JSON list of C-alpha atoms in Angstrom, two decimals:
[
{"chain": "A", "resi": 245, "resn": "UNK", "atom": "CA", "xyz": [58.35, 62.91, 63.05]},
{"chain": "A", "resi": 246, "resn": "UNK", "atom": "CA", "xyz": [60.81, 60.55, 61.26]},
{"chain": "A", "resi": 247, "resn": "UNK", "atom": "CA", "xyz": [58.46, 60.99, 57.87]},
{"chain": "A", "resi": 248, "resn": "UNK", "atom": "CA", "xyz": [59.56, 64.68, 58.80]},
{"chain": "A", "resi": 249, "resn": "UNK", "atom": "CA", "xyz": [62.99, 63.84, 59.04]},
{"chain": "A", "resi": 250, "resn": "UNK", "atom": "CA", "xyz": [65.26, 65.59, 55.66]},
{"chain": "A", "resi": 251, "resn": "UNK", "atom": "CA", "xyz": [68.36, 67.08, 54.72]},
{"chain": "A", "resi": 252, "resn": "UNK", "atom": "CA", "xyz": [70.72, 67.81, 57.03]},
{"chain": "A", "resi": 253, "resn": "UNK", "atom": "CA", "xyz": [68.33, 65.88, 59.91]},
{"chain": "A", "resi": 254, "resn": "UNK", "atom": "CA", "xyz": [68.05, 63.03, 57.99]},
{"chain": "A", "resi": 255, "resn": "UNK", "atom": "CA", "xyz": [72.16, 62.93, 57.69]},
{"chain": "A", "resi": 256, "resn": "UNK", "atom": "CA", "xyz": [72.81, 63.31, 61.11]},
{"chain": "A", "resi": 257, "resn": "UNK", "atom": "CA", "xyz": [70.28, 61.17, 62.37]},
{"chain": "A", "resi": 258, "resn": "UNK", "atom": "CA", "xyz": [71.77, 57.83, 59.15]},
{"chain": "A", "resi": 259, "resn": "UNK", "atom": "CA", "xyz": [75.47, 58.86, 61.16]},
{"chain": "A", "resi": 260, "resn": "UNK", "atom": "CA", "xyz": [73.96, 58.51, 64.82]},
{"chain": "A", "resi": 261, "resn": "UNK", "atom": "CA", "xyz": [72.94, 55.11, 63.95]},
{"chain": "A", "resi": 262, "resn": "UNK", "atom": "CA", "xyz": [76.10, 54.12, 62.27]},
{"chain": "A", "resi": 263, "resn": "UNK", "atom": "CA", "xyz": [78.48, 55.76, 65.01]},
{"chain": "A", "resi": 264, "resn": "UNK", "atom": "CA", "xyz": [76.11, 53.98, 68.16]},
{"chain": "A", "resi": 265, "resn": "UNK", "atom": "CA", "xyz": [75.93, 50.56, 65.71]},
{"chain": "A", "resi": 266, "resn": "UNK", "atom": "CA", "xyz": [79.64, 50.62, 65.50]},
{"chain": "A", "resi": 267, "resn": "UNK", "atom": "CA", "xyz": [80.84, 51.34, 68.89]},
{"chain": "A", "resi": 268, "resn": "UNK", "atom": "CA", "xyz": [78.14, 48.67, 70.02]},
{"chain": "A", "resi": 269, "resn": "UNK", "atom": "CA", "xyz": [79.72, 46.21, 68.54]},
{"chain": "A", "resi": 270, "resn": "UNK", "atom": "CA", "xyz": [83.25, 47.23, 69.23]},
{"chain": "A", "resi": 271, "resn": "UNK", "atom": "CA", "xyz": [82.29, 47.45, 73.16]},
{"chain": "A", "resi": 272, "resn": "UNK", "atom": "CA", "xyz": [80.61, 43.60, 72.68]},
{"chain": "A", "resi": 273, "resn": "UNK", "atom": "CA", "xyz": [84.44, 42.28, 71.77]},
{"chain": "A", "resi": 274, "resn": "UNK", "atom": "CA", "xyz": [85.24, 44.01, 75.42]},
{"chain": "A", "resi": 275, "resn": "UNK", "atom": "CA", "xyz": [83.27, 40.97, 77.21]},
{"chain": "A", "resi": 276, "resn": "UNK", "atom": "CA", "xyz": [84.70, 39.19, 80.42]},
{"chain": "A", "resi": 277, "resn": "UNK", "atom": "CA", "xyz": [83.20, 35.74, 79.81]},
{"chain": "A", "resi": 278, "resn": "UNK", "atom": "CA", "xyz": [83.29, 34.99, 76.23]},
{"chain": "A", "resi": 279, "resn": "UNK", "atom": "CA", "xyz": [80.73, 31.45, 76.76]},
{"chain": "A", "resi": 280, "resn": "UNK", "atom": "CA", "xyz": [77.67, 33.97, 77.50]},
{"chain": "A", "resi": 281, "resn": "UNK", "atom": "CA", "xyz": [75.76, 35.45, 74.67]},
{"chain": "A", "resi": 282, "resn": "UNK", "atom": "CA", "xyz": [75.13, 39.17, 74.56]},
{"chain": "A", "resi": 283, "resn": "UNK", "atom": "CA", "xyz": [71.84, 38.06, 75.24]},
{"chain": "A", "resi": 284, "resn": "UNK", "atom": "CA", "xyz": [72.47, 36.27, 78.77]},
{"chain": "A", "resi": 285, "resn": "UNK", "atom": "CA", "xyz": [74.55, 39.12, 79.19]},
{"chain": "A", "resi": 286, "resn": "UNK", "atom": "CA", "xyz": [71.69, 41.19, 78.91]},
{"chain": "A", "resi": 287, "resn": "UNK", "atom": "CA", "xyz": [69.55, 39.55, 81.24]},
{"chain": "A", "resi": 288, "resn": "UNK", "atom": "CA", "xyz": [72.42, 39.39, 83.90]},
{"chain": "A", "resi": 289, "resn": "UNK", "atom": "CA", "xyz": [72.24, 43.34, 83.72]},
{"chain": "A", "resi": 290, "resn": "UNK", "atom": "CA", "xyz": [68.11, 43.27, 83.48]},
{"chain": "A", "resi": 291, "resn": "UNK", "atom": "CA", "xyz": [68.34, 41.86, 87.27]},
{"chain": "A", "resi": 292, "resn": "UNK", "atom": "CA", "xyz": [71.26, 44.29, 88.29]},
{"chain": "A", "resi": 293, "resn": "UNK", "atom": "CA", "xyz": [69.37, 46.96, 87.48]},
{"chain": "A", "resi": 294, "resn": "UNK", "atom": "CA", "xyz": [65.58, 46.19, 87.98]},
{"chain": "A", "resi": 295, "resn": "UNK", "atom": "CA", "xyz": [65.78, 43.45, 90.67]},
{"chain": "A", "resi": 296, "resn": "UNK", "atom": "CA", "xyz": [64.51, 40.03, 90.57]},
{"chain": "A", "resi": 297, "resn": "UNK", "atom": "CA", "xyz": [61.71, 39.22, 88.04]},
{"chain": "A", "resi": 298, "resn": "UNK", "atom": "CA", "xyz": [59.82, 36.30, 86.57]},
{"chain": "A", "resi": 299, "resn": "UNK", "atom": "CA", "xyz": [60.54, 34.34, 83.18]},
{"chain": "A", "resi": 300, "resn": "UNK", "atom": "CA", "xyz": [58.06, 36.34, 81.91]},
{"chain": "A", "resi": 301, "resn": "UNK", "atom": "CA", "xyz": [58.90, 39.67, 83.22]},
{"chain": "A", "resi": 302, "resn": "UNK", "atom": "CA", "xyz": [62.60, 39.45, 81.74]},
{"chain": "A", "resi": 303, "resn": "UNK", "atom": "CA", "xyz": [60.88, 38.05, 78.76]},
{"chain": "A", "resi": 304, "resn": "UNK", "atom": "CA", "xyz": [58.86, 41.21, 77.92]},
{"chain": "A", "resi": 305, "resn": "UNK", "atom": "CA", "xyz": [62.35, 43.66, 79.76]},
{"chain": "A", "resi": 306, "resn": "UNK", "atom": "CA", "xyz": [64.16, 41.45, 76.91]},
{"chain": "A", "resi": 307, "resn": "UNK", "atom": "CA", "xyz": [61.81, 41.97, 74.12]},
{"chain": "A", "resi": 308, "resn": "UNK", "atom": "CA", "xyz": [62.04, 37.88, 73.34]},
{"chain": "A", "resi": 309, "resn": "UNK", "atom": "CA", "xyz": [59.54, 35.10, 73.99]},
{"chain": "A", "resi": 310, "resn": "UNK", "atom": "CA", "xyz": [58.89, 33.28, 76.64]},
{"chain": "A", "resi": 311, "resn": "UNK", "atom": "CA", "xyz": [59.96, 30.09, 76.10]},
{"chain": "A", "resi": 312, "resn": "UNK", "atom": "CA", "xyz": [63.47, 31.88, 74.86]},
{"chain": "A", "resi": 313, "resn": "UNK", "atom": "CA", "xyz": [63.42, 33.31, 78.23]},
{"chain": "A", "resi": 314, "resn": "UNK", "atom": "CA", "xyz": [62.99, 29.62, 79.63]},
{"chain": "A", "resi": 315, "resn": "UNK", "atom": "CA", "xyz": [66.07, 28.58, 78.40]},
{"chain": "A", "resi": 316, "resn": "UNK", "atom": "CA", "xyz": [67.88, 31.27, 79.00]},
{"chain": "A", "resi": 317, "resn": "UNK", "atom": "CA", "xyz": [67.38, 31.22, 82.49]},
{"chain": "A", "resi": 318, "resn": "UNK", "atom": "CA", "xyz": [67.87, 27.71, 82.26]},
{"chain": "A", "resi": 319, "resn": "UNK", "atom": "CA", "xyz": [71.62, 27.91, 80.71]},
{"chain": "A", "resi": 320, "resn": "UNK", "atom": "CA", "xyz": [72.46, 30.77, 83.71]},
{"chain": "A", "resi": 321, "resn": "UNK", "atom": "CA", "xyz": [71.25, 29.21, 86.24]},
{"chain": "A", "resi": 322, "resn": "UNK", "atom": "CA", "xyz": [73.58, 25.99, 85.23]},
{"chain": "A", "resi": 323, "resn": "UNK", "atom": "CA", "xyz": [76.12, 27.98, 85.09]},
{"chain": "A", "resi": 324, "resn": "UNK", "atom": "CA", "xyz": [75.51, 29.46, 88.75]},
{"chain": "A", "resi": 325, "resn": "UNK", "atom": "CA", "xyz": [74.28, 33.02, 87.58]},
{"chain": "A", "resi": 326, "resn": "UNK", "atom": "CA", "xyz": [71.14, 33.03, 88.48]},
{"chain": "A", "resi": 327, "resn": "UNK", "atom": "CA", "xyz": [69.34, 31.12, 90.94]},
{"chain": "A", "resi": 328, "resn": "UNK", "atom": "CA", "xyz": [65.15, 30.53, 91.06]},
{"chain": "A", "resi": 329, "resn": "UNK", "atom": "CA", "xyz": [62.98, 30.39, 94.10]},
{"chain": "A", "resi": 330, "resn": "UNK", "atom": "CA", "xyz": [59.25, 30.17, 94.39]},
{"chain": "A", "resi": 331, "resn": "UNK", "atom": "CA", "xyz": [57.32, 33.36, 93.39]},
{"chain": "A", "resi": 332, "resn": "UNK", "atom": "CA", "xyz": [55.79, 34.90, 97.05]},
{"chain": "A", "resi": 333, "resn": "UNK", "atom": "CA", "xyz": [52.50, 35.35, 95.56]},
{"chain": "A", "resi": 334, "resn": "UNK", "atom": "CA", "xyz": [52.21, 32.53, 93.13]},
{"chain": "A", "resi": 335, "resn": "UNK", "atom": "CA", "xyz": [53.14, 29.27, 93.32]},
{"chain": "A", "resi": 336, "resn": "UNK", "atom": "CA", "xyz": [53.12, 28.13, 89.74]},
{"chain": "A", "resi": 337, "resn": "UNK", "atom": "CA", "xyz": [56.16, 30.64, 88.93]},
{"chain": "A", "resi": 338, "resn": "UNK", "atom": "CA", "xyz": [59.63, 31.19, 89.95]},
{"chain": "A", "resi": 339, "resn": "UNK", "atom": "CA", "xyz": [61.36, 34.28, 90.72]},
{"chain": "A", "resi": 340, "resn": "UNK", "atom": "CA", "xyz": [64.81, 34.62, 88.99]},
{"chain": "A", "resi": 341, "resn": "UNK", "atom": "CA", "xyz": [67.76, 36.38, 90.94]},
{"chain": "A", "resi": 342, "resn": "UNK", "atom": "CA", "xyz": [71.57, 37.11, 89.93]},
{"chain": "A", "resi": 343, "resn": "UNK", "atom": "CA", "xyz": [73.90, 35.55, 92.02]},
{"chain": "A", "resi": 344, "resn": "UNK", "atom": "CA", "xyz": [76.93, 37.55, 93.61]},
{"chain": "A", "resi": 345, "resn": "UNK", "atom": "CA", "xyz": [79.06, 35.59, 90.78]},
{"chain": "A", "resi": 346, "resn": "UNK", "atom": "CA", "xyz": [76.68, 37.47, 88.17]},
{"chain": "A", "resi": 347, "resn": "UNK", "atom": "CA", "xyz": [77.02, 40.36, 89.87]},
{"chain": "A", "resi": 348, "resn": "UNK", "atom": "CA", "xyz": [80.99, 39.81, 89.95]},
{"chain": "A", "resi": 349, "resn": "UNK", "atom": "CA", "xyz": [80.98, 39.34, 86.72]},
{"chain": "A", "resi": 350, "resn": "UNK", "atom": "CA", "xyz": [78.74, 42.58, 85.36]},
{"chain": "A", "resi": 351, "resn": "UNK", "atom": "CA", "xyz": [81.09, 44.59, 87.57]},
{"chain": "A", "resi": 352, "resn": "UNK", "atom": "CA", "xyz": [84.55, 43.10, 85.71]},
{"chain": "A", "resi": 353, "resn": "UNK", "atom": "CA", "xyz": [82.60, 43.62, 82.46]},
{"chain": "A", "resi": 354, "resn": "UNK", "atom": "CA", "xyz": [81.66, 47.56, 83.15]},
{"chain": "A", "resi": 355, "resn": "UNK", "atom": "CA", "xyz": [85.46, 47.72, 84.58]},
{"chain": "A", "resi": 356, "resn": "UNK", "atom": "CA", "xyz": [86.61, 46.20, 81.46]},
{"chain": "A", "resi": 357, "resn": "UNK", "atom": "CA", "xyz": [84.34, 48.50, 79.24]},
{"chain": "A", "resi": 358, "resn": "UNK", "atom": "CA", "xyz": [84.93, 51.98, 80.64]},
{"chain": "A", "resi": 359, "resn": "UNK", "atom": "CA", "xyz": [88.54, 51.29, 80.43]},
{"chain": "A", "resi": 360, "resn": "UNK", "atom": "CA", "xyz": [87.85, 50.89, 77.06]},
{"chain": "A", "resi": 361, "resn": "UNK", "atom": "CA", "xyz": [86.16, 54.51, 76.36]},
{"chain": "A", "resi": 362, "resn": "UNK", "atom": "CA", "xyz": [88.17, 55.72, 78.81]},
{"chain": "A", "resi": 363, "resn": "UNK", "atom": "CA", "xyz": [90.78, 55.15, 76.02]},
{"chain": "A", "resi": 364, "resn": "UNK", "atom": "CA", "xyz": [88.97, 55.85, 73.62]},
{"chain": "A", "resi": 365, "resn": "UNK", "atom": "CA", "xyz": [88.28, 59.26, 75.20]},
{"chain": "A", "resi": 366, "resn": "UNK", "atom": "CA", "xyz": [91.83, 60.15, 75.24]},
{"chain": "A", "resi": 367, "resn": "UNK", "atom": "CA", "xyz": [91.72, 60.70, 71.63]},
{"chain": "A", "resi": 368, "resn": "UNK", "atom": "CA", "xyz": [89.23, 63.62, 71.99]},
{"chain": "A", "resi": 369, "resn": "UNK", "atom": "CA", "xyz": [90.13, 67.19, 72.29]},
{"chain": "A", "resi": 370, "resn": "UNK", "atom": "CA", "xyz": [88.54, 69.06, 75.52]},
{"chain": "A", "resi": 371, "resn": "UNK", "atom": "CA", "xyz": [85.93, 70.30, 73.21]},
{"chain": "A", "resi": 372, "resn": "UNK", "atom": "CA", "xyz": [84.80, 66.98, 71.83]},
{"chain": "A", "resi": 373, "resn": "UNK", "atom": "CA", "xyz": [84.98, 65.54, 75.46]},
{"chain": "A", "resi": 374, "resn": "UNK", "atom": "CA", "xyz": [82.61, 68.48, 76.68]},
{"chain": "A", "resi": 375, "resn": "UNK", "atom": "CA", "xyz": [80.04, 67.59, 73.85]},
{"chain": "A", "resi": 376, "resn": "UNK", "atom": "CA", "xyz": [80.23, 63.69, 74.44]},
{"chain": "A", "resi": 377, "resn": "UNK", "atom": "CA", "xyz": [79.82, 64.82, 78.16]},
{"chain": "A", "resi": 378, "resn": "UNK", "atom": "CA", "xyz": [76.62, 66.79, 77.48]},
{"chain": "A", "resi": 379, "resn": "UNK", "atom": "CA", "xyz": [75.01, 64.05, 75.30]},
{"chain": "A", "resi": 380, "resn": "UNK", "atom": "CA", "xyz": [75.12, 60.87, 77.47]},
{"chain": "A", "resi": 381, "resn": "UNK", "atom": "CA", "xyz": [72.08, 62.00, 79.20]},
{"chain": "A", "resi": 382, "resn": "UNK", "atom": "CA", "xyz": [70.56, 62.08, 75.97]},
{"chain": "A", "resi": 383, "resn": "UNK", "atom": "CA", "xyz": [71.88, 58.74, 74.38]},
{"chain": "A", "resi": 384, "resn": "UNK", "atom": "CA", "xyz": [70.70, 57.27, 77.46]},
{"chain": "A", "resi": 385, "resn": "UNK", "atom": "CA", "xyz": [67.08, 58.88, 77.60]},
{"chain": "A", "resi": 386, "resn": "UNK", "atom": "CA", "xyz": [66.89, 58.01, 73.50]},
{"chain": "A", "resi": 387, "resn": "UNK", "atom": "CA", "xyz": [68.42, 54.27, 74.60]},
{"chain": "A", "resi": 388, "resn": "UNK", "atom": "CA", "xyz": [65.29, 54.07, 77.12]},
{"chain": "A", "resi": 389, "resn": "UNK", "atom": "CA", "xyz": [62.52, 55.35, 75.15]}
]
């Protein structure tokens, strides 16, 4: 479909990517704990939202290598964000968990975020506020795919 993709398609979909690219990176300068990496960051959210996994299981969630999982872990779990135990099934691996001070932390950082938009949204007519409403199912379904 995206060979498909021309004209007036093609224009909305070059300003979707810019609009999402930019308020990404605007929403990244809206971080709690400015020593983590969007990419610990990310991880810390992985186990908030899927549960506890292995290395490898946040590797692939992450889309990085393994042994850049490794030391991820590694740096969070010195700095008392995530803690490892031995895998139920299989000794050889370790199960990674948030702690409640990750989980503190992810909850100041959406806080901190939504106030953000929420700000943001208060530049929006009704009408513009309707549309973003209808299209965050969307963005998210399109963020998941």
């Amino acid at each position: 479909m995206v060979d498909l993709i021309h004209g007036d398609d093609a224009a909305a979909v070059n300003a979707l990517r810019s609009a999402v690219m930019r308020l990404s990176r605007r929403l990244k300068h809206q971080r709690v704990d400015e020593s983590l990496s969007p990419t610990e960051m990310s991880v810390l959210g992985t186990l908030a939202r899927c549960g506890s996994a292995t290395p490898g299981e946040l590797a692939r969630k992450e889309h990085v290598q393994p042994p850049s999982m490794t030391r991820i872990v590694t740096l969070l779990e010195g700095k008392g964000l995530v803690k490892l135990e031995p895998h139920p099934d299989d000794r050889r691996q370790k199960v990674v968990t948030g702690t409640e001070r990750a989980a503190a932390m992810l909850e100041e950082s959406r806080r901190k975020r939504n106030a953000f938009l929420a700000g943001l949204v208060e530049g929006l007519d009704e009408d513009e506020w309707a549309k973003l409403r209808e299209a965050a199912p969307v963005l998210e379904k399109l963020a998941h795919l």
